[in-house]
């Protein structure tokens, strides 16, 4: 995704830009399960973060300091969301990416919890909470954005040697 494309999608959810909230995907385009079904498939911590928009403690997640090549999938539904090519060391305690894998893999919603204006990032396939995206923090990345994602929301599928 180009920097311009990425910025367009971020601004579509920017609470200060006055642009409407993105809609949830239409019926049939999104994995739909009851809370009971999700609880059967996910650990209690995965359910708390993915389905209840929780946050894992910083520096405790599996991938915050990982440098392994591969693709990061949604832990709830398996959709491919990010790659190691866009992962960078932000030293914030959570995995950080400067862009999602492709347009439409994540969706953005306004998050006004905890007295803050933030942009929440969710899986476009199953509407699970992934984390938040921040802009203008001065990281030397192509988009000047930091997708701060919970490790428990992701599953890394390592690239095979030579790929």
mmCIF file with all atom_site columns, C-alpha atoms in Angstrom:
data_model
loop_
_atom_site.group_PDB
_atom_site.id
_atom_site.type_symbol
_atom_site.label_atom_id
_atom_site.label_alt_id
_atom_site.label_comp_id
_atom_site.label_asym_id
_atom_site.label_entity_id
_atom_site.label_seq_id
_atom_site.pdbx_PDB_ins_code
_atom_site.Cartn_x
_atom_site.Cartn_y
_atom_site.Cartn_z
_atom_site.occupancy
_atom_site.B_iso_or_equiv
_atom_site.pdbx_formal_charge
_atom_site.auth_seq_id
_atom_site.auth_comp_id
_atom_site.auth_asym_id
_atom_site.auth_atom_id
_atom_site.pdbx_PDB_model_num
ATOM 1   C CA . UNK A 1 1   ? 0.000   0.000   0.000  1.00 0.00 ? 1   UNK A CA 1
ATOM 2   C CA . UNK A 1 2   ? 1.378   3.389   -0.883 1.00 0.00 ? 2   UNK A CA 1
ATOM 3   C CA . UNK A 1 3   ? 1.861   6.105   1.705  1.00 0.00 ? 3   UNK A CA 1
ATOM 4   C CA . UNK A 1 4   ? -0.894  8.173   0.078  1.00 0.00 ? 4   UNK A CA 1
ATOM 5   C CA . UNK A 1 5   ? -3.327  5.246   0.125  1.00 0.00 ? 5   UNK A CA 1
ATOM 6   C CA . UNK A 1 6   ? -2.496  4.446   3.728  1.00 0.00 ? 6   UNK A CA 1
ATOM 7   C CA . UNK A 1 7   ? -2.976  8.082   4.775  1.00 0.00 ? 7   UNK A CA 1
ATOM 8   C CA . UNK A 1 8   ? -6.361  8.149   3.002  1.00 0.00 ? 8   UNK A CA 1
ATOM 9   C CA . UNK A 1 9   ? -7.590  5.197   5.076  1.00 0.00 ? 9   UNK A CA 1
ATOM 10  C CA . UNK A 1 10  ? -6.206  6.601   8.299  1.00 0.00 ? 10  UNK A CA 1
ATOM 11  C CA . UNK A 1 11  ? -7.844  9.983   7.668  1.00 0.00 ? 11  UNK A CA 1
ATOM 12  C CA . UNK A 1 12  ? -11.152 8.252   6.955  1.00 0.00 ? 12  UNK A CA 1
ATOM 13  C CA . UNK A 1 13  ? -11.207 7.334   10.625 1.00 0.00 ? 13  UNK A CA 1
ATOM 14  C CA . UNK A 1 14  ? -9.469  10.380  12.064 1.00 0.00 ? 14  UNK A CA 1
ATOM 15  C CA . UNK A 1 15  ? -11.824 11.800  14.700 1.00 0.00 ? 15  UNK A CA 1
ATOM 16  C CA . UNK A 1 16  ? -10.418 15.282  14.132 1.00 0.00 ? 16  UNK A CA 1
ATOM 17  C CA . UNK A 1 17  ? -10.970 15.179  10.351 1.00 0.00 ? 17  UNK A CA 1
ATOM 18  C CA . UNK A 1 18  ? -14.763 15.097  10.689 1.00 0.00 ? 18  UNK A CA 1
ATOM 19  C CA . UNK A 1 19  ? -15.074 12.105  8.353  1.00 0.00 ? 19  UNK A CA 1
ATOM 20  C CA . UNK A 1 20  ? -17.821 9.574   9.133  1.00 0.00 ? 20  UNK A CA 1
ATOM 21  C CA . UNK A 1 21  ? -17.048 6.376   10.961 1.00 0.00 ? 21  UNK A CA 1
ATOM 22  C CA . UNK A 1 22  ? -16.463 3.337   8.751  1.00 0.00 ? 22  UNK A CA 1
ATOM 23  C CA . UNK A 1 23  ? -19.294 0.851   8.628  1.00 0.00 ? 23  UNK A CA 1
ATOM 24  C CA . UNK A 1 24  ? -19.009 -2.731  9.789  1.00 0.00 ? 24  UNK A CA 1
ATOM 25  C CA . UNK A 1 25  ? -18.732 -5.034  6.765  1.00 0.00 ? 25  UNK A CA 1
ATOM 26  C CA . UNK A 1 26  ? -22.053 -6.125  5.274  1.00 0.00 ? 26  UNK A CA 1
ATOM 27  C CA . UNK A 1 27  ? -23.679 -9.404  6.327  1.00 0.00 ? 27  UNK A CA 1
ATOM 28  C CA . UNK A 1 28  ? -21.948 -12.385 4.795  1.00 0.00 ? 28  UNK A CA 1
ATOM 29  C CA . UNK A 1 29  ? -18.663 -10.486 4.434  1.00 0.00 ? 29  UNK A CA 1
ATOM 30  C CA . UNK A 1 30  ? -17.666 -10.796 8.056  1.00 0.00 ? 30  UNK A CA 1
ATOM 31  C CA . UNK A 1 31  ? -17.174 -13.819 10.312 1.00 0.00 ? 31  UNK A CA 1
ATOM 32  C CA . UNK A 1 32  ? -20.100 -13.839 12.703 1.00 0.00 ? 32  UNK A CA 1
ATOM 33  C CA . UNK A 1 33  ? -20.116 -15.896 15.894 1.00 0.00 ? 33  UNK A CA 1
ATOM 34  C CA . UNK A 1 34  ? -21.814 -15.593 19.242 1.00 0.00 ? 34  UNK A CA 1
ATOM 35  C CA . UNK A 1 35  ? -19.826 -14.720 22.344 1.00 0.00 ? 35  UNK A CA 1
ATOM 36  C CA . UNK A 1 36  ? -20.276 -18.334 23.454 1.00 0.00 ? 36  UNK A CA 1
ATOM 37  C CA . UNK A 1 37  ? -18.741 -19.588 20.197 1.00 0.00 ? 37  UNK A CA 1
ATOM 38  C CA . UNK A 1 38  ? -15.817 -17.171 20.510 1.00 0.00 ? 38  UNK A CA 1
ATOM 39  C CA . UNK A 1 39  ? -15.277 -18.234 24.147 1.00 0.00 ? 39  UNK A CA 1
ATOM 40  C CA . UNK A 1 40  ? -15.026 -21.870 23.037 1.00 0.00 ? 40  UNK A CA 1
ATOM 41  C CA . UNK A 1 41  ? -12.322 -21.038 20.478 1.00 0.00 ? 41  UNK A CA 1
ATOM 42  C CA . UNK A 1 42  ? -10.275 -18.398 22.292 1.00 0.00 ? 42  UNK A CA 1
ATOM 43  C CA . UNK A 1 43  ? -8.389  -18.386 25.567 1.00 0.00 ? 43  UNK A CA 1
ATOM 44  C CA . UNK A 1 44  ? -9.789  -16.042 28.232 1.00 0.00 ? 44  UNK A CA 1
ATOM 45  C CA . UNK A 1 45  ? -7.030  -13.469 27.466 1.00 0.00 ? 45  UNK A CA 1
ATOM 46  C CA . UNK A 1 46  ? -7.616  -13.718 23.698 1.00 0.00 ? 46  UNK A CA 1
ATOM 47  C CA . UNK A 1 47  ? -11.359 -13.222 24.253 1.00 0.00 ? 47  UNK A CA 1
ATOM 48  C CA . UNK A 1 48  ? -10.759 -10.217 26.531 1.00 0.00 ? 48  UNK A CA 1
ATOM 49  C CA . UNK A 1 49  ? -8.546  -8.472  23.979 1.00 0.00 ? 49  UNK A CA 1
ATOM 50  C CA . UNK A 1 50  ? -10.054 -9.580  20.651 1.00 0.00 ? 50  UNK A CA 1
ATOM 51  C CA . UNK A 1 51  ? -13.750 -9.532  21.533 1.00 0.00 ? 51  UNK A CA 1
ATOM 52  C CA . UNK A 1 52  ? -13.895 -7.042  24.412 1.00 0.00 ? 52  UNK A CA 1
ATOM 53  C CA . UNK A 1 53  ? -11.307 -4.513  23.126 1.00 0.00 ? 53  UNK A CA 1
ATOM 54  C CA . UNK A 1 54  ? -8.898  -5.138  25.976 1.00 0.00 ? 54  UNK A CA 1
ATOM 55  C CA . UNK A 1 55  ? -5.178  -4.416  25.965 1.00 0.00 ? 55  UNK A CA 1
ATOM 56  C CA . UNK A 1 56  ? -2.359  -6.686  27.027 1.00 0.00 ? 56  UNK A CA 1
ATOM 57  C CA . UNK A 1 57  ? 0.275   -5.275  29.343 1.00 0.00 ? 57  UNK A CA 1
ATOM 58  C CA . UNK A 1 58  ? 3.276   -3.728  27.542 1.00 0.00 ? 58  UNK A CA 1
ATOM 59  C CA . UNK A 1 59  ? 6.432   -5.831  27.091 1.00 0.00 ? 59  UNK A CA 1
ATOM 60  C CA . UNK A 1 60  ? 4.549   -9.044  27.903 1.00 0.00 ? 60  UNK A CA 1
ATOM 61  C CA . UNK A 1 61  ? 3.237   -10.145 24.498 1.00 0.00 ? 61  UNK A CA 1
ATOM 62  C CA . UNK A 1 62  ? 4.773   -12.796 22.310 1.00 0.00 ? 62  UNK A CA 1
ATOM 63  C CA . UNK A 1 63  ? 5.674   -10.520 19.377 1.00 0.00 ? 63  UNK A CA 1
ATOM 64  C CA . UNK A 1 64  ? 6.635   -7.115  20.811 1.00 0.00 ? 64  UNK A CA 1
ATOM 65  C CA . UNK A 1 65  ? 10.349  -7.782  20.210 1.00 0.00 ? 65  UNK A CA 1
ATOM 66  C CA . UNK A 1 66  ? 10.163  -10.388 17.429 1.00 0.00 ? 66  UNK A CA 1
ATOM 67  C CA . UNK A 1 67  ? 12.193  -9.953  14.243 1.00 0.00 ? 67  UNK A CA 1
ATOM 68  C CA . UNK A 1 68  ? 11.137  -13.185 12.506 1.00 0.00 ? 68  UNK A CA 1
ATOM 69  C CA . UNK A 1 69  ? 10.135  -12.920 8.834  1.00 0.00 ? 69  UNK A CA 1
ATOM 70  C CA . UNK A 1 70  ? 6.551   -13.836 8.090  1.00 0.00 ? 70  UNK A CA 1
ATOM 71  C CA . UNK A 1 71  ? 2.910   -12.839 7.957  1.00 0.00 ? 71  UNK A CA 1
ATOM 72  C CA . UNK A 1 72  ? 0.869   -11.862 10.984 1.00 0.00 ? 72  UNK A CA 1
ATOM 73  C CA . UNK A 1 73  ? -2.655  -13.283 10.952 1.00 0.00 ? 73  UNK A CA 1
ATOM 74  C CA . UNK A 1 74  ? -5.675  -12.436 13.060 1.00 0.00 ? 74  UNK A CA 1
ATOM 75  C CA . UNK A 1 75  ? -5.632  -14.917 15.938 1.00 0.00 ? 75  UNK A CA 1
ATOM 76  C CA . UNK A 1 76  ? -9.447  -15.124 15.891 1.00 0.00 ? 76  UNK A CA 1
ATOM 77  C CA . UNK A 1 77  ? -10.098 -15.842 12.198 1.00 0.00 ? 77  UNK A CA 1
ATOM 78  C CA . UNK A 1 78  ? -6.734  -16.347 10.457 1.00 0.00 ? 78  UNK A CA 1
ATOM 79  C CA . UNK A 1 79  ? -7.029  -13.366 8.083  1.00 0.00 ? 79  UNK A CA 1
ATOM 80  C CA . UNK A 1 80  ? -3.627  -12.037 6.983  1.00 0.00 ? 80  UNK A CA 1
ATOM 81  C CA . UNK A 1 81  ? -3.201  -8.544  8.440  1.00 0.00 ? 81  UNK A CA 1
ATOM 82  C CA . UNK A 1 82  ? 0.454   -7.432  8.599  1.00 0.00 ? 82  UNK A CA 1
ATOM 83  C CA . UNK A 1 83  ? 3.873   -8.618  7.446  1.00 0.00 ? 83  UNK A CA 1
ATOM 84  C CA . UNK A 1 84  ? 7.263   -8.492  9.087  1.00 0.00 ? 84  UNK A CA 1
ATOM 85  C CA . UNK A 1 85  ? 8.350   -6.121  6.286  1.00 0.00 ? 85  UNK A CA 1
ATOM 86  C CA . UNK A 1 86  ? 6.239   -3.350  7.852  1.00 0.00 ? 86  UNK A CA 1
ATOM 87  C CA . UNK A 1 87  ? 7.119   -4.179  11.464 1.00 0.00 ? 87  UNK A CA 1
ATOM 88  C CA . UNK A 1 88  ? 9.489   -1.819  13.241 1.00 0.00 ? 88  UNK A CA 1
ATOM 89  C CA . UNK A 1 89  ? 10.970  -1.280  16.687 1.00 0.00 ? 89  UNK A CA 1
ATOM 90  C CA . UNK A 1 90  ? 8.993   1.492   18.354 1.00 0.00 ? 90  UNK A CA 1
ATOM 91  C CA . UNK A 1 91  ? 10.092  0.480   21.874 1.00 0.00 ? 91  UNK A CA 1
ATOM 92  C CA . UNK A 1 92  ? 6.516   0.943   23.115 1.00 0.00 ? 92  UNK A CA 1
ATOM 93  C CA . UNK A 1 93  ? 6.036   -2.626  24.408 1.00 0.00 ? 93  UNK A CA 1
ATOM 94  C CA . UNK A 1 94  ? 3.663   -3.845  21.696 1.00 0.00 ? 94  UNK A CA 1
ATOM 95  C CA . UNK A 1 95  ? 4.286   -4.986  18.112 1.00 0.00 ? 95  UNK A CA 1
ATOM 96  C CA . UNK A 1 96  ? 4.368   -1.942  15.825 1.00 0.00 ? 96  UNK A CA 1
ATOM 97  C CA . UNK A 1 97  ? 3.759   -1.775  12.092 1.00 0.00 ? 97  UNK A CA 1
ATOM 98  C CA . UNK A 1 98  ? 3.800   1.215   9.755  1.00 0.00 ? 98  UNK A CA 1
ATOM 99  C CA . UNK A 1 99  ? 1.032   -0.169  7.494  1.00 0.00 ? 99  UNK A CA 1
ATOM 100 C CA . UNK A 1 100 ? -1.315  -3.148  7.192  1.00 0.00 ? 100 UNK A CA 1
ATOM 101 C CA . UNK A 1 101 ? -0.618  -5.895  4.663  1.00 0.00 ? 101 UNK A CA 1
ATOM 102 C CA . UNK A 1 102 ? -3.137  -4.556  2.130  1.00 0.00 ? 102 UNK A CA 1
ATOM 103 C CA . UNK A 1 103 ? -6.086  -2.242  1.715  1.00 0.00 ? 103 UNK A CA 1
ATOM 104 C CA . UNK A 1 104 ? -9.202  -3.613  3.351  1.00 0.00 ? 104 UNK A CA 1
ATOM 105 C CA . UNK A 1 105 ? -7.508  -6.042  5.750  1.00 0.00 ? 105 UNK A CA 1
ATOM 106 C CA . UNK A 1 106 ? -8.243  -3.812  8.728  1.00 0.00 ? 106 UNK A CA 1
ATOM 107 C CA . UNK A 1 107 ? -10.923 -1.273  9.503  1.00 0.00 ? 107 UNK A CA 1
ATOM 108 C CA . UNK A 1 108 ? -10.843 1.792   11.695 1.00 0.00 ? 108 UNK A CA 1
ATOM 109 C CA . UNK A 1 109 ? -13.282 3.159   14.244 1.00 0.00 ? 109 UNK A CA 1
ATOM 110 C CA . UNK A 1 110 ? -13.235 6.130   16.584 1.00 0.00 ? 110 UNK A CA 1
ATOM 111 C CA . UNK A 1 111 ? -12.301 5.174   20.115 1.00 0.00 ? 111 UNK A CA 1
ATOM 112 C CA . UNK A 1 112 ? -13.238 7.700   22.772 1.00 0.00 ? 112 UNK A CA 1
ATOM 113 C CA . UNK A 1 113 ? -12.676 5.420   25.769 1.00 0.00 ? 113 UNK A CA 1
ATOM 114 C CA . UNK A 1 114 ? -10.444 6.372   28.688 1.00 0.00 ? 114 UNK A CA 1
ATOM 115 C CA . UNK A 1 115 ? -10.993 10.060  27.932 1.00 0.00 ? 115 UNK A CA 1
ATOM 116 C CA . UNK A 1 116 ? -8.873  9.957   24.764 1.00 0.00 ? 116 UNK A CA 1
ATOM 117 C CA . UNK A 1 117 ? -9.477  10.412  21.036 1.00 0.00 ? 117 UNK A CA 1
ATOM 118 C CA . UNK A 1 118 ? -7.877  7.421   19.322 1.00 0.00 ? 118 UNK A CA 1
ATOM 119 C CA . UNK A 1 119 ? -8.339  5.337   16.194 1.00 0.00 ? 119 UNK A CA 1
ATOM 120 C CA . UNK A 1 120 ? -9.033  1.693   16.930 1.00 0.00 ? 120 UNK A CA 1
ATOM 121 C CA . UNK A 1 121 ? -7.858  -0.954  14.460 1.00 0.00 ? 121 UNK A CA 1
ATOM 122 C CA . UNK A 1 122 ? -10.049 -4.025  13.927 1.00 0.00 ? 122 UNK A CA 1
ATOM 123 C CA . UNK A 1 123 ? -9.819  -7.078  11.704 1.00 0.00 ? 123 UNK A CA 1
ATOM 124 C CA . UNK A 1 124 ? -11.996 -6.426  8.663  1.00 0.00 ? 124 UNK A CA 1
ATOM 125 C CA . UNK A 1 125 ? -12.829 -10.139 8.425  1.00 0.00 ? 125 UNK A CA 1
ATOM 126 C CA . UNK A 1 126 ? -14.128 -10.855 11.949 1.00 0.00 ? 126 UNK A CA 1
ATOM 127 C CA . UNK A 1 127 ? -14.320 -7.409  13.599 1.00 0.00 ? 127 UNK A CA 1
ATOM 128 C CA . UNK A 1 128 ? -11.892 -8.401  16.359 1.00 0.00 ? 128 UNK A CA 1
ATOM 129 C CA . UNK A 1 129 ? -10.012 -5.671  18.222 1.00 0.00 ? 129 UNK A CA 1
ATOM 130 C CA . UNK A 1 130 ? -6.337  -5.539  17.248 1.00 0.00 ? 130 UNK A CA 1
ATOM 131 C CA . UNK A 1 131 ? -5.055  -2.296  18.774 1.00 0.00 ? 131 UNK A CA 1
ATOM 132 C CA . UNK A 1 132 ? -4.780  1.361   17.735 1.00 0.00 ? 132 UNK A CA 1
ATOM 133 C CA . UNK A 1 133 ? -3.040  3.431   15.088 1.00 0.00 ? 133 UNK A CA 1
ATOM 134 C CA . UNK A 1 134 ? -1.215  6.659   15.863 1.00 0.00 ? 134 UNK A CA 1
ATOM 135 C CA . UNK A 1 135 ? 0.163   9.262   13.494 1.00 0.00 ? 135 UNK A CA 1
ATOM 136 C CA . UNK A 1 136 ? 2.806   11.966  13.665 1.00 0.00 ? 136 UNK A CA 1
ATOM 137 C CA . UNK A 1 137 ? 4.961   10.525  16.420 1.00 0.00 ? 137 UNK A CA 1
ATOM 138 C CA . UNK A 1 138 ? 8.171   11.092  14.471 1.00 0.00 ? 138 UNK A CA 1
ATOM 139 C CA . UNK A 1 139 ? 9.142   7.514   13.699 1.00 0.00 ? 139 UNK A CA 1
ATOM 140 C CA . UNK A 1 140 ? 11.241  7.254   10.541 1.00 0.00 ? 140 UNK A CA 1
ATOM 141 C CA . UNK A 1 141 ? 8.727   5.095   8.700  1.00 0.00 ? 141 UNK A CA 1
ATOM 142 C CA . UNK A 1 142 ? 7.236   5.633   5.227  1.00 0.00 ? 142 UNK A CA 1
ATOM 143 C CA . UNK A 1 143 ? 3.792   6.512   6.631  1.00 0.00 ? 143 UNK A CA 1
ATOM 144 C CA . UNK A 1 144 ? 4.705   8.244   9.916  1.00 0.00 ? 144 UNK A CA 1
ATOM 145 C CA . UNK A 1 145 ? 2.131   5.925   11.498 1.00 0.00 ? 145 UNK A CA 1
ATOM 146 C CA . UNK A 1 146 ? 2.383   3.335   14.245 1.00 0.00 ? 146 UNK A CA 1
ATOM 147 C CA . UNK A 1 147 ? -0.091  0.487   14.272 1.00 0.00 ? 147 UNK A CA 1
ATOM 148 C CA . UNK A 1 148 ? 0.230   -0.513  17.920 1.00 0.00 ? 148 UNK A CA 1
ATOM 149 C CA . UNK A 1 149 ? -1.151  -4.057  17.931 1.00 0.00 ? 149 UNK A CA 1
ATOM 150 C CA . UNK A 1 150 ? -1.655  -6.525  20.770 1.00 0.00 ? 150 UNK A CA 1
ATOM 151 C CA . UNK A 1 151 ? 0.458   -9.672  20.374 1.00 0.00 ? 151 UNK A CA 1
ATOM 152 C CA . UNK A 1 152 ? -2.453  -11.760 21.610 1.00 0.00 ? 152 UNK A CA 1
ATOM 153 C CA . UNK A 1 153 ? -4.478  -10.516 18.611 1.00 0.00 ? 153 UNK A CA 1
ATOM 154 C CA . UNK A 1 154 ? -1.933  -11.951 16.182 1.00 0.00 ? 154 UNK A CA 1
ATOM 155 C CA . UNK A 1 155 ? -0.430  -15.253 15.077 1.00 0.00 ? 155 UNK A CA 1
ATOM 156 C CA . UNK A 1 156 ? 2.890   -15.163 13.204 1.00 0.00 ? 156 UNK A CA 1
ATOM 157 C CA . UNK A 1 157 ? 3.239   -17.566 10.284 1.00 0.00 ? 157 UNK A CA 1
ATOM 158 C CA . UNK A 1 158 ? 6.963   -17.687 9.623  1.00 0.00 ? 158 UNK A CA 1
ATOM 159 C CA . UNK A 1 159 ? 8.283   -17.459 6.074  1.00 0.00 ? 159 UNK A CA 1
ATOM 160 C CA . UNK A 1 160 ? 10.096  -20.519 4.820  1.00 0.00 ? 160 UNK A CA 1
ATOM 161 C CA . UNK A 1 161 ? 13.800  -20.095 4.068  1.00 0.00 ? 161 UNK A CA 1
ATOM 162 C CA . UNK A 1 162 ? 14.412  -18.610 0.629  1.00 0.00 ? 162 UNK A CA 1
ATOM 163 C CA . UNK A 1 163 ? 11.041  -16.880 0.340  1.00 0.00 ? 163 UNK A CA 1
#
